[in-house]
Short mmCIF file of C-alpha atoms and ligand atoms in Angstrom, two decimals:
data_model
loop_
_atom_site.label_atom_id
_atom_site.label_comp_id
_atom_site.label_asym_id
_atom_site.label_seq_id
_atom_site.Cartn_x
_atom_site.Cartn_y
_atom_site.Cartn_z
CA UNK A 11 -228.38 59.73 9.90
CA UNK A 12 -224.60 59.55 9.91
CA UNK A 13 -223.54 56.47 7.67
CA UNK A 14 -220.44 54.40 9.13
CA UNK A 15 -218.30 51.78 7.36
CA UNK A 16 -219.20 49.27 9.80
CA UNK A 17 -219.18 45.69 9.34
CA UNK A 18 -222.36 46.20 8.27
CA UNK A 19 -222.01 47.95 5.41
CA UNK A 20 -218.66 46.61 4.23
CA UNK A 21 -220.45 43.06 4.51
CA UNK A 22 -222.74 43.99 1.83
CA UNK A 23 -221.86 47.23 0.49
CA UNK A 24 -223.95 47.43 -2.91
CA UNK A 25 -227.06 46.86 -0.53
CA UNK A 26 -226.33 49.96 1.83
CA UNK A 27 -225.18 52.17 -1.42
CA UNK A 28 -228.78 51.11 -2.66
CA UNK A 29 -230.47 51.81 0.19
CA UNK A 30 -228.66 55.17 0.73
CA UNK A 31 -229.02 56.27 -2.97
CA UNK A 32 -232.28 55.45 -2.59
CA UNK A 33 -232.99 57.90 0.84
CA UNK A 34 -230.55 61.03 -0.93
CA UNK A 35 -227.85 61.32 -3.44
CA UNK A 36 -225.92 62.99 -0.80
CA UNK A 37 -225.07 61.75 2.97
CA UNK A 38 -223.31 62.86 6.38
CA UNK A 39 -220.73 59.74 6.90
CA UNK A 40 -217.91 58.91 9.39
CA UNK A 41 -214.50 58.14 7.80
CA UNK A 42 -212.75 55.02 9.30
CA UNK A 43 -210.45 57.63 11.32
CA UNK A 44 -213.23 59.40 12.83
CA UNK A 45 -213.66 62.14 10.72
CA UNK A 46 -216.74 63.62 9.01
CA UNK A 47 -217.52 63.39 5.30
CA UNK A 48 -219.90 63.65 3.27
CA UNK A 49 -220.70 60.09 0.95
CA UNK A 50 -222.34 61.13 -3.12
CA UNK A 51 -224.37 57.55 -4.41
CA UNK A 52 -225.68 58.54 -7.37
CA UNK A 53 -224.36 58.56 -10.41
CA UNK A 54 -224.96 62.12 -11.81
CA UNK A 55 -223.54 63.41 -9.14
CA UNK A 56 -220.66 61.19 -8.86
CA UNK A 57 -219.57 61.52 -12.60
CA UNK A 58 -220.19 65.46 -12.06
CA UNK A 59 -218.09 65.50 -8.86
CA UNK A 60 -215.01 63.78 -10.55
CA UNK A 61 -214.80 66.66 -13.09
CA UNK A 62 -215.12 69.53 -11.01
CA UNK A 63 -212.53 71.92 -9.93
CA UNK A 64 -214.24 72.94 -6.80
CA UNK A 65 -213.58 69.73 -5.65
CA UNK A 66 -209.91 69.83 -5.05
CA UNK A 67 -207.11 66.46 -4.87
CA UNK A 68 -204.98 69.07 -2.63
CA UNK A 69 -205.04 68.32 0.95
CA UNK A 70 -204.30 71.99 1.83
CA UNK A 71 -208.11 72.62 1.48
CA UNK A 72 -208.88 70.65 4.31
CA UNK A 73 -210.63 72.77 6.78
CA UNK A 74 -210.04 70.49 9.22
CA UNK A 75 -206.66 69.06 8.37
CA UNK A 76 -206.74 66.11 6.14
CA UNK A 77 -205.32 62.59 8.80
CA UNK A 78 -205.11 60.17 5.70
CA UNK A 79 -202.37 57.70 4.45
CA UNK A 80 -199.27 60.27 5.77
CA UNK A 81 -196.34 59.68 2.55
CA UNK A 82 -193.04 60.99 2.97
CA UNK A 83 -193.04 64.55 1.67
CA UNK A 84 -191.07 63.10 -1.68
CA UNK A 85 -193.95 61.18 -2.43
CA UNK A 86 -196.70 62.96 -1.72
CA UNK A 87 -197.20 65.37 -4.41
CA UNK A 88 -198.31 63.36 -6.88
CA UNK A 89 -201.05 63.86 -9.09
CA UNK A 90 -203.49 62.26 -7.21
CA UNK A 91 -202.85 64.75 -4.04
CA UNK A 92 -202.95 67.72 -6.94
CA UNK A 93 -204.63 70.35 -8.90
CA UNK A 94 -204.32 72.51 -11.78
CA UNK A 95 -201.67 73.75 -13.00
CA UNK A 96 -199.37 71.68 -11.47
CA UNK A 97 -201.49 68.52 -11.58
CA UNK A 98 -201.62 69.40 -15.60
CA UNK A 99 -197.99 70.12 -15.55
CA UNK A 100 -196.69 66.88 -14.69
CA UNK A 101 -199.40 64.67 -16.02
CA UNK A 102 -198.94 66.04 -19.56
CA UNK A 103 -195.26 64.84 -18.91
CA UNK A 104 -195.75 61.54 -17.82
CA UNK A 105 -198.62 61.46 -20.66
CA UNK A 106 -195.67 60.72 -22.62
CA UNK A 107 -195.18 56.85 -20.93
CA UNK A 108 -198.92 56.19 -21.65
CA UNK A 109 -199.15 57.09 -25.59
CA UNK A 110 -200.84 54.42 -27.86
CA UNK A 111 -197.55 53.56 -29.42
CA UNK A 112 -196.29 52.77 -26.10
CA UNK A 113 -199.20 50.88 -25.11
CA UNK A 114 -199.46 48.75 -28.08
CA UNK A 115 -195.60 48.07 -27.97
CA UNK A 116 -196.21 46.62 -24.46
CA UNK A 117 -198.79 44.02 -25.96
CA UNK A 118 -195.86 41.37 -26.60
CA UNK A 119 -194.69 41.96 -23.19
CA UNK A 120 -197.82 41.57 -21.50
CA UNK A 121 -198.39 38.65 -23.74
CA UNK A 122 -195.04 36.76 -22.70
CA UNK A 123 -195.92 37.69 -18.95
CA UNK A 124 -199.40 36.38 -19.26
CA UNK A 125 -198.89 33.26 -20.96
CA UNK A 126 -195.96 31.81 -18.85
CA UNK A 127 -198.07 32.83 -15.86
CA UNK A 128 -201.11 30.60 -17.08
CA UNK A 129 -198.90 28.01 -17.86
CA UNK A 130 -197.82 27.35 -14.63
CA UNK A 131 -201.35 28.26 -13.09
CA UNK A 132 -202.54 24.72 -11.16
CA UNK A 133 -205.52 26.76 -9.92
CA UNK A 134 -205.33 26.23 -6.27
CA UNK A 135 -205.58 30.34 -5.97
CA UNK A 136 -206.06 32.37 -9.50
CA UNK A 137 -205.44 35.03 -7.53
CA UNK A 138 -202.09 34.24 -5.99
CA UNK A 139 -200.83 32.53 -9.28
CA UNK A 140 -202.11 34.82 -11.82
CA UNK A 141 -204.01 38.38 -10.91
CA UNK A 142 -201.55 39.26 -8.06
CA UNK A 143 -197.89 38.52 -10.51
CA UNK A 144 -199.67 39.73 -13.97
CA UNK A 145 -199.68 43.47 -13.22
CA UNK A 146 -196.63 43.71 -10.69
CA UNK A 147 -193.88 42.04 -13.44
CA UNK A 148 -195.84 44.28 -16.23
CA UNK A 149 -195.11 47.50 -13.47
CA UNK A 150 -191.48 46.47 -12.82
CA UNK A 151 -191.24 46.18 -17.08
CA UNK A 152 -192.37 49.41 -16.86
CA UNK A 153 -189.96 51.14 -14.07
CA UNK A 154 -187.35 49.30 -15.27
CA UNK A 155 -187.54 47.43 -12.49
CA UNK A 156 -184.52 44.72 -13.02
CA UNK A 157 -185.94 40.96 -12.68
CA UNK A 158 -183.78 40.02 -9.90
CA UNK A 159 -185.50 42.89 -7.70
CA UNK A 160 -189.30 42.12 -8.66
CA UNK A 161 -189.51 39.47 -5.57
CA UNK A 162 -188.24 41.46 -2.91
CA UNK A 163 -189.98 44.95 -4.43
CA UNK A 164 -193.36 42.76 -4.43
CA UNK A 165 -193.34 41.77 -1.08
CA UNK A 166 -192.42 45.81 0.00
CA UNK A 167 -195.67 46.65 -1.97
CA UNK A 168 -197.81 44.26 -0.72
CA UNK A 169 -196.88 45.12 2.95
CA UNK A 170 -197.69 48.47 1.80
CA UNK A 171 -201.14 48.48 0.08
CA UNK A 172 -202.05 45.35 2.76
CA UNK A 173 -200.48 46.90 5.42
CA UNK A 174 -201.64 44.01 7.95
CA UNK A 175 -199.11 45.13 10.51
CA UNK A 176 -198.34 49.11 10.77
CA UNK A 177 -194.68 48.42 11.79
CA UNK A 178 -194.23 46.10 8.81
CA UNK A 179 -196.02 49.08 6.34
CA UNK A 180 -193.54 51.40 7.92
CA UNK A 181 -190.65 49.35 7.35
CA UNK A 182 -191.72 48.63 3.92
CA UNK A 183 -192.25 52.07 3.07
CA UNK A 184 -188.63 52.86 3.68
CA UNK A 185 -187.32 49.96 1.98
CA UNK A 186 -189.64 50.77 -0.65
CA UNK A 187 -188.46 55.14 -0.37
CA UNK A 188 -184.68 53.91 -1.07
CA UNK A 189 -185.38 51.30 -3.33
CA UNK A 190 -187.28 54.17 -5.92
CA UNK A 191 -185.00 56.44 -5.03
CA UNK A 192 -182.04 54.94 -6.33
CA UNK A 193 -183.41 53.05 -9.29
CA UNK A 194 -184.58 56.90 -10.10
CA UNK A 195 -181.07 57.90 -9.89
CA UNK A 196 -179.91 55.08 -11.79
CA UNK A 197 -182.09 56.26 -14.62
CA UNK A 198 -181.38 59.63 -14.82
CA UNK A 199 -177.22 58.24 -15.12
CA UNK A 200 -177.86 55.62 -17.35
CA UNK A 201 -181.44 55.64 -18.87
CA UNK A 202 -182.81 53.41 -20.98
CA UNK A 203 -186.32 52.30 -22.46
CA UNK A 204 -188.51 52.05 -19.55
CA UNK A 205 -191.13 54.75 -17.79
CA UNK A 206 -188.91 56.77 -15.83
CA UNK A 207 -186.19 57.10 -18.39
CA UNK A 208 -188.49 58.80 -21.00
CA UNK A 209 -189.30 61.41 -18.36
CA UNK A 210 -186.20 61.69 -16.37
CA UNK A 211 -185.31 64.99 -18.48
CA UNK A 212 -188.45 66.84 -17.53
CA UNK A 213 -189.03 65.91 -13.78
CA UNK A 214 -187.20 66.81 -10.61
CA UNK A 215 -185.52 64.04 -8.95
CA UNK A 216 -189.19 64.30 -5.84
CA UNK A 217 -191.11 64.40 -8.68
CA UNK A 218 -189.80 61.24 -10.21
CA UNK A 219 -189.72 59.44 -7.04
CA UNK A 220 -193.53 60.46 -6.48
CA UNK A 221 -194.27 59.21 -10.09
CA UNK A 222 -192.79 55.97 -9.66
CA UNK A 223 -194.73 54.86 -6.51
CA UNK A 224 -198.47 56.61 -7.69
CA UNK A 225 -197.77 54.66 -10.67
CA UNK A 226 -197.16 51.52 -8.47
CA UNK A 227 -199.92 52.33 -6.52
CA UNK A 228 -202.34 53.18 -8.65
CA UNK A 229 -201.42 50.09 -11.12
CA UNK A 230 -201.32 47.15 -9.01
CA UNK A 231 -204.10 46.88 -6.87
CA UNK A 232 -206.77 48.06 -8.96
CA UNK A 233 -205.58 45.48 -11.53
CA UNK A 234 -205.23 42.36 -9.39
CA UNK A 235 -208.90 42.51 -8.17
CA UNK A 236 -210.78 43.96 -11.19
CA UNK A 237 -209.29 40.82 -12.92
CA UNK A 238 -209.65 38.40 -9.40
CA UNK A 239 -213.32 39.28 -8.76
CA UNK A 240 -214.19 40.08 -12.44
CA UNK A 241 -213.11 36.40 -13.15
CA UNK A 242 -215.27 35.09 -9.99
CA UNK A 243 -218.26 37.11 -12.09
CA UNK A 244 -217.43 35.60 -15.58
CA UNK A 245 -216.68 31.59 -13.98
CA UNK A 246 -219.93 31.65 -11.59
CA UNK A 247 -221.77 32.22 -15.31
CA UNK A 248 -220.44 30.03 -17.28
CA UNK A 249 -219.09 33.33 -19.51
CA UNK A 250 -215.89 33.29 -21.62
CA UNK A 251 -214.53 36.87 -22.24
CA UNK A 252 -215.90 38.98 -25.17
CA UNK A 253 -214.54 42.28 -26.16
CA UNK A 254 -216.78 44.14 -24.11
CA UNK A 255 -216.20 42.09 -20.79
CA UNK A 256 -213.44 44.42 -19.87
CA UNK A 257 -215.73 47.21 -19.26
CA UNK A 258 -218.40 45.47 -17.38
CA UNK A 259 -215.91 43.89 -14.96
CA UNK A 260 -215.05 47.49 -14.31
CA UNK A 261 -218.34 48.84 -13.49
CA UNK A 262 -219.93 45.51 -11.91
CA UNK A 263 -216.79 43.91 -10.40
CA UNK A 264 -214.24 46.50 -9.56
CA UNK A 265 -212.77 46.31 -6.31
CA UNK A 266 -212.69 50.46 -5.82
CA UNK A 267 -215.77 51.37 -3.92
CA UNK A 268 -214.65 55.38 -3.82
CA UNK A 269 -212.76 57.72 -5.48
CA UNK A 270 -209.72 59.62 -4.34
CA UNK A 271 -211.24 61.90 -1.33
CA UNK A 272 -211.85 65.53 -2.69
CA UNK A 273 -212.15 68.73 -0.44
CA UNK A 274 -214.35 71.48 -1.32
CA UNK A 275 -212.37 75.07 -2.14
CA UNK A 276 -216.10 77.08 -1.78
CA UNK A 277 -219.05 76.25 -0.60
CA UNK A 278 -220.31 73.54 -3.44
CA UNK A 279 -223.50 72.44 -3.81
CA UNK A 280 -224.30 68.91 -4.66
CA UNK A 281 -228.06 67.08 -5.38
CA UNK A 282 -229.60 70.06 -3.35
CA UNK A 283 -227.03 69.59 -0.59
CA UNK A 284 -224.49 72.89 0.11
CA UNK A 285 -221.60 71.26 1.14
CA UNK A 286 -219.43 74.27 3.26
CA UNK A 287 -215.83 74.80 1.98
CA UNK A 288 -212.93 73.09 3.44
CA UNK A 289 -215.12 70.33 3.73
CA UNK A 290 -214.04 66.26 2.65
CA UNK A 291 -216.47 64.56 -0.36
CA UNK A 292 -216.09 60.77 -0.88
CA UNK A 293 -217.29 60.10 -4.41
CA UNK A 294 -218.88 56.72 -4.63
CA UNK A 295 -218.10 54.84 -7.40
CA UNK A 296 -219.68 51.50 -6.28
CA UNK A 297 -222.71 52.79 -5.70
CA UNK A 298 -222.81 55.46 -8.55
CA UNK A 299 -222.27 51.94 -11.05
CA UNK A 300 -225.46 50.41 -9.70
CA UNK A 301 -227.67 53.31 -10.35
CA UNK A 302 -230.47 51.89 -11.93
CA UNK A 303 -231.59 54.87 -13.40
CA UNK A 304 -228.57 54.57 -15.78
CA UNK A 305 -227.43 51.00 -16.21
CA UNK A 306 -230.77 48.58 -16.31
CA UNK A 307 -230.87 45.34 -14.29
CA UNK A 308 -227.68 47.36 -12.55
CA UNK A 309 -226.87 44.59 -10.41
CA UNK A 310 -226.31 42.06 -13.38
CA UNK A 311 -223.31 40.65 -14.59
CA UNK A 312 -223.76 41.49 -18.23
CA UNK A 313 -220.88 41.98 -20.63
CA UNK A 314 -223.47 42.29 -23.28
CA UNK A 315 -225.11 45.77 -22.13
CA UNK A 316 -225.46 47.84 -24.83
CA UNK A 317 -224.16 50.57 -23.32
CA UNK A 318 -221.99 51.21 -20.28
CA UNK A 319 -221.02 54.54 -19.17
CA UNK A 320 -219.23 53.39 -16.18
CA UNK A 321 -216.78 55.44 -14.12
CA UNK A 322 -214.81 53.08 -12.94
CA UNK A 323 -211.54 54.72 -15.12
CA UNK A 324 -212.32 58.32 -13.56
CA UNK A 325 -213.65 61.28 -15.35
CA UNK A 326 -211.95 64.75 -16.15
CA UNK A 327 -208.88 66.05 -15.71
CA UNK A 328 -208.12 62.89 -13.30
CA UNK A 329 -209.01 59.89 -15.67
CA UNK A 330 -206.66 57.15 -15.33
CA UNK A 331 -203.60 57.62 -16.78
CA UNK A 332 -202.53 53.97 -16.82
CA UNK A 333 -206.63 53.20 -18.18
CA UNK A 334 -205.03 52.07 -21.56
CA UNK A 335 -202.82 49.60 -20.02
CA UNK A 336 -205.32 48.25 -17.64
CA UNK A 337 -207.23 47.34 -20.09
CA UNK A 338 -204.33 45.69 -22.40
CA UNK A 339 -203.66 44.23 -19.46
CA UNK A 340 -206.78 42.42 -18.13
CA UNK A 341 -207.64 41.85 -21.91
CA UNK A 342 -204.56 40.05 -22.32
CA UNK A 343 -204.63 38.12 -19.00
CA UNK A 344 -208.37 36.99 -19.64
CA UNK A 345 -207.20 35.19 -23.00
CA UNK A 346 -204.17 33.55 -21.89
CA UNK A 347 -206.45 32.23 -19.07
CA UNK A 348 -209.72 30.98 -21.69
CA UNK A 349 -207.20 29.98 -24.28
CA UNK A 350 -205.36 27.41 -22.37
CA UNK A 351 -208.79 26.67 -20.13
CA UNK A 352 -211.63 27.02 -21.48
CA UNK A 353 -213.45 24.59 -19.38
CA UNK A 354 -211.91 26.40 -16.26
CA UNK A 355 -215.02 26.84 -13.73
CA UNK A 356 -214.97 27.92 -9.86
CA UNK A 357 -213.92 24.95 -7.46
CA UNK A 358 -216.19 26.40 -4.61
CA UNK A 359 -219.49 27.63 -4.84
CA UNK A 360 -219.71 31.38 -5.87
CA UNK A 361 -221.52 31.87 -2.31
CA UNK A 362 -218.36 30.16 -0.82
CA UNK A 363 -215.76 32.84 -2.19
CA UNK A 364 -214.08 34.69 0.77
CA UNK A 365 -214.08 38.51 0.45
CA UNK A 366 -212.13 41.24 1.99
CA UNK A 367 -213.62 44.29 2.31
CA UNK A 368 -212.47 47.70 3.21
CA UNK A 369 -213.51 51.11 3.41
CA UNK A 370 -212.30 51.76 -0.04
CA UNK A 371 -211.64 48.19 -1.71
CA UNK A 372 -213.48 44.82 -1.90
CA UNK A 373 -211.91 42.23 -3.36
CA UNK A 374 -211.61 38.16 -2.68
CA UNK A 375 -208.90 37.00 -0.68
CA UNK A 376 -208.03 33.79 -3.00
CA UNK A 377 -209.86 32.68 -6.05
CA UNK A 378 -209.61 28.50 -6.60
CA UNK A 379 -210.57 27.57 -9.87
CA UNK A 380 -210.42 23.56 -11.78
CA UNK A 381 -208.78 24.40 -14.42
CA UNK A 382 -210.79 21.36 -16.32
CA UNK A 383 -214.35 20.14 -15.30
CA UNK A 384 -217.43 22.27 -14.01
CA UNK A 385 -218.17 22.37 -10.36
CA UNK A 386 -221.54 20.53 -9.97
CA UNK A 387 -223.62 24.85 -10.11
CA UNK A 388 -226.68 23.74 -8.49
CA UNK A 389 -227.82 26.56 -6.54
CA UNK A 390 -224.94 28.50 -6.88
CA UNK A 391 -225.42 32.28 -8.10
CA UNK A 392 -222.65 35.20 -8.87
CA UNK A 393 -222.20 37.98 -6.60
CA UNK A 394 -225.07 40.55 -8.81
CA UNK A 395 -226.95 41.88 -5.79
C1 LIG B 425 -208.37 48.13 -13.76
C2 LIG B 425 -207.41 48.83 -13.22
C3 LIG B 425 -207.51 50.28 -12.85
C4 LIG B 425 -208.58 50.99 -12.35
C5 LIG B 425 -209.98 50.45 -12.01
C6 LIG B 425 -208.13 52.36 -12.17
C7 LIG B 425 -208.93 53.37 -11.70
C8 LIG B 425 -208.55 54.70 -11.59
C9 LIG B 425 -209.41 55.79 -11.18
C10 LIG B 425 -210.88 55.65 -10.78
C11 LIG B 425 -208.68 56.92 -11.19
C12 LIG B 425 -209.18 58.35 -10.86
C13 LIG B 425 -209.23 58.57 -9.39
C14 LIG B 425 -209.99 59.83 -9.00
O1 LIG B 425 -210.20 60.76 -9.82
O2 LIG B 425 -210.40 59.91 -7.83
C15 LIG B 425 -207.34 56.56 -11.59
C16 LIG B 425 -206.28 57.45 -11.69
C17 LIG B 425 -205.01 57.06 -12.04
N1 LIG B 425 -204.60 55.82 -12.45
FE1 LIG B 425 -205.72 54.17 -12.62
N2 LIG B 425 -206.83 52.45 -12.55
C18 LIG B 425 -206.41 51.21 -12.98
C19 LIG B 425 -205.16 50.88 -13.47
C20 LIG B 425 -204.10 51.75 -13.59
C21 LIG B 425 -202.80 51.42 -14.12
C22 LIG B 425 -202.40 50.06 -14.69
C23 LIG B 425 -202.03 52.54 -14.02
C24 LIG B 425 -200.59 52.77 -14.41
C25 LIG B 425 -199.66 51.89 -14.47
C26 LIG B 425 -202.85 53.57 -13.42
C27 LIG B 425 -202.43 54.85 -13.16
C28 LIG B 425 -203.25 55.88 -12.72
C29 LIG B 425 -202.76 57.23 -12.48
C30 LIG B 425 -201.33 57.72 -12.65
C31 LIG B 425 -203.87 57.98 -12.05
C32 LIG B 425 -203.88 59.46 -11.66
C33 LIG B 425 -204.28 60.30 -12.82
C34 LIG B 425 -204.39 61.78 -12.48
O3 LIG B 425 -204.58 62.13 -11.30
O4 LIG B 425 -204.26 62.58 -13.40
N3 LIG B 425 -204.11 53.07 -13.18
N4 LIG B 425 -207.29 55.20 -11.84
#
């Protein structure tokens, strides 16, 4: 059977992964554009699939030619699009913007950011208020982004990774393409502090540019719904955050249902399946974090597993770069939130929570909290299954 990304199956996806990983660990599937993949559900294979170098980032190894997300050419070779050596080229480079000691000195400002944003939370939409402006002001802090821009750069970036009308995306896009491109330039005359001066020496002025918007990419989005529907999790509980909440909203709650689409260099063969060469994998992690056969009672909220070997960062030579500061950041964002409410419960019924789901996200489209008071629970029970 060919699996699709109906409605179906985006209206309950952690039911169809568990049905699929169930029938196979490996499955024929139709992309949203019409082309054929093949879908990996369980977690062995998954995590294995991640680390292997037969599974290549580089669309060049599509037999078939790859009709994804089409970038300008500037941005396009990014790490996420490549493979050893030059994916281990420029990652070691912009390794540099991700050290510990840069991390930890972006505590304060994640800190200020954070608490100014949950003081002016009312709690008509978490999301809006808090999850969506937490991670884009702590980007723009770290592109050097100057405070005056942040508004107008937000609303590019949400037209792009929402792109609810194509001509809007496009126009975005190019707003977005000279907006990077001359706040790289700007850098490399003047630099200072931030991200792209530190490796402005070491990069060519394309592969700047394509650093700047992965790491907008690949920061926001992820970010904004990990903390939007790990908070939905936590408030339809009755949880506050412990230290090891972080982790469990990022296997149970995280909005990224796949990984980055991989095609095989050789013929590669996966749970008993030969997958030919020049073929496209979809790795995914949704259903890989619900194998029961690694996490027990997968489908439960629990910050207090003992252990939890999720995926939800990557694994290998693609592990998120930014993983450090994701988790500063959501840790950060979660106790500005419980600090200042820690009565804070859901104002609508967990069941009542409006999702969007898409081939490769899931994540709620507005979050309303009281930021005092419990809504009356009867009958109301998180999102496990
Ligand atoms: C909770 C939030 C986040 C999640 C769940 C997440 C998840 C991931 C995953 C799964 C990958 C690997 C993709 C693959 O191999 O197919 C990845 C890669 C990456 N992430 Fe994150 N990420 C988050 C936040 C961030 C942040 C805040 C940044 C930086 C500001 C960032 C930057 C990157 C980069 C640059 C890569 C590519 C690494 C490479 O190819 O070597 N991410 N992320």
């Amino acid at each position: 059977m060919v699996v699709r990304f109906d409605e179906e199956l985006l209206k309950d996806p952690v039911c169809a992964y568990a049905r699929l990983r169930a029938e196979g660990p490996v499955h024929r599937a139709e992309a949203p554009d019409g082309s054929a993949v093949w879908l990996v559900t369980g977690y062995d294979d998954v995590r294995a699939g991640l680390a292997d170098p037969r599974l290549s980032l580089d669309k060049a190894h599509s037999a078939t030619g790859y009709r994804g997300l089409a970038l300008p050419p500037a941005l396009d070779r990014n790490l996420l699009n490549l493979d050893a050596p030059e994916h281990t080229r420029l990652r070691r480079i912009l390794g540099r913007a991700f050290t510990p000691r840069r991390v930890a000195a972006l505590r304060p400002v994640v800190e200020d950011i954070a608490g100014s944003l949950a003081d002016a939370v009312t709690g008509e939409d978490l999301l809006a208020e808090f999850c969506v402006p937490l991670p884009i002001r702590v980007i723009c802090e770290l592109l050097g982004v100057p405070p005056a821009d942040v508004t107008e750069f937000r609303s590019w970036t949400d037209a792009v990774l929402v792109p609810a009308d194509p001509g809007r995306a496009r126009s975005a896009m190019g707003s977005l393409y000279a907006f990077l491109t001359s706040l790289a330039a700007a850098k490399r005359a003047s630099p200072g502090e931030d991200l792209l001066s530190v490796v402005a020496d070491s990069l060519s002025a394309d592969e700047m540019l394509s650093a700047a918007f992965l790491l907008l990419l690949a920061g926001y989005e992820n970010v904004v719904h990990v903390l939007g529907n790990g908070l939905a999790e936590l408030l339809s509980r009755g949880l506050a955050p412990t230290s090891s909440t972080v982790d469990e909203m990022v296997r149970h709650a995280s909005p990224l249902q796949l990984a980055i689409r991989r095609f095989t260099r050789e013929d590669v063969e996966i749970g008993g399946t030969t997958i030919p060469a020049g073929e496209t994998v979809m790795l995914a992690v949704a259903a890989a974090h619900r194998d029961p056969s690694v996490f027990p009672d997968a489908d439960v909220f629990d910050p207090s597993r003992a252990e939890n070997p999720h995926v939800g960062f990557g694994f290998g030579p693609h592990f998120c770069l930014g993983a450090p500061l994701a988790r500063l950041e959501l840790e950060v964002g979660l106790g500005a939130l419980f600090s200042r409410y820690p009565a804070m419960a859901l104002a609508v019924p967990y069941a009542e929570l409006e999702w969007r789901s898409a081939f490769r996200s899931r994540s709620l489209r507005a979050l309303p909290v009281r930021l005092s008071g419990r809504f009356p629970q009867s009958g109301t029970v998180g999102g496990g299954g």
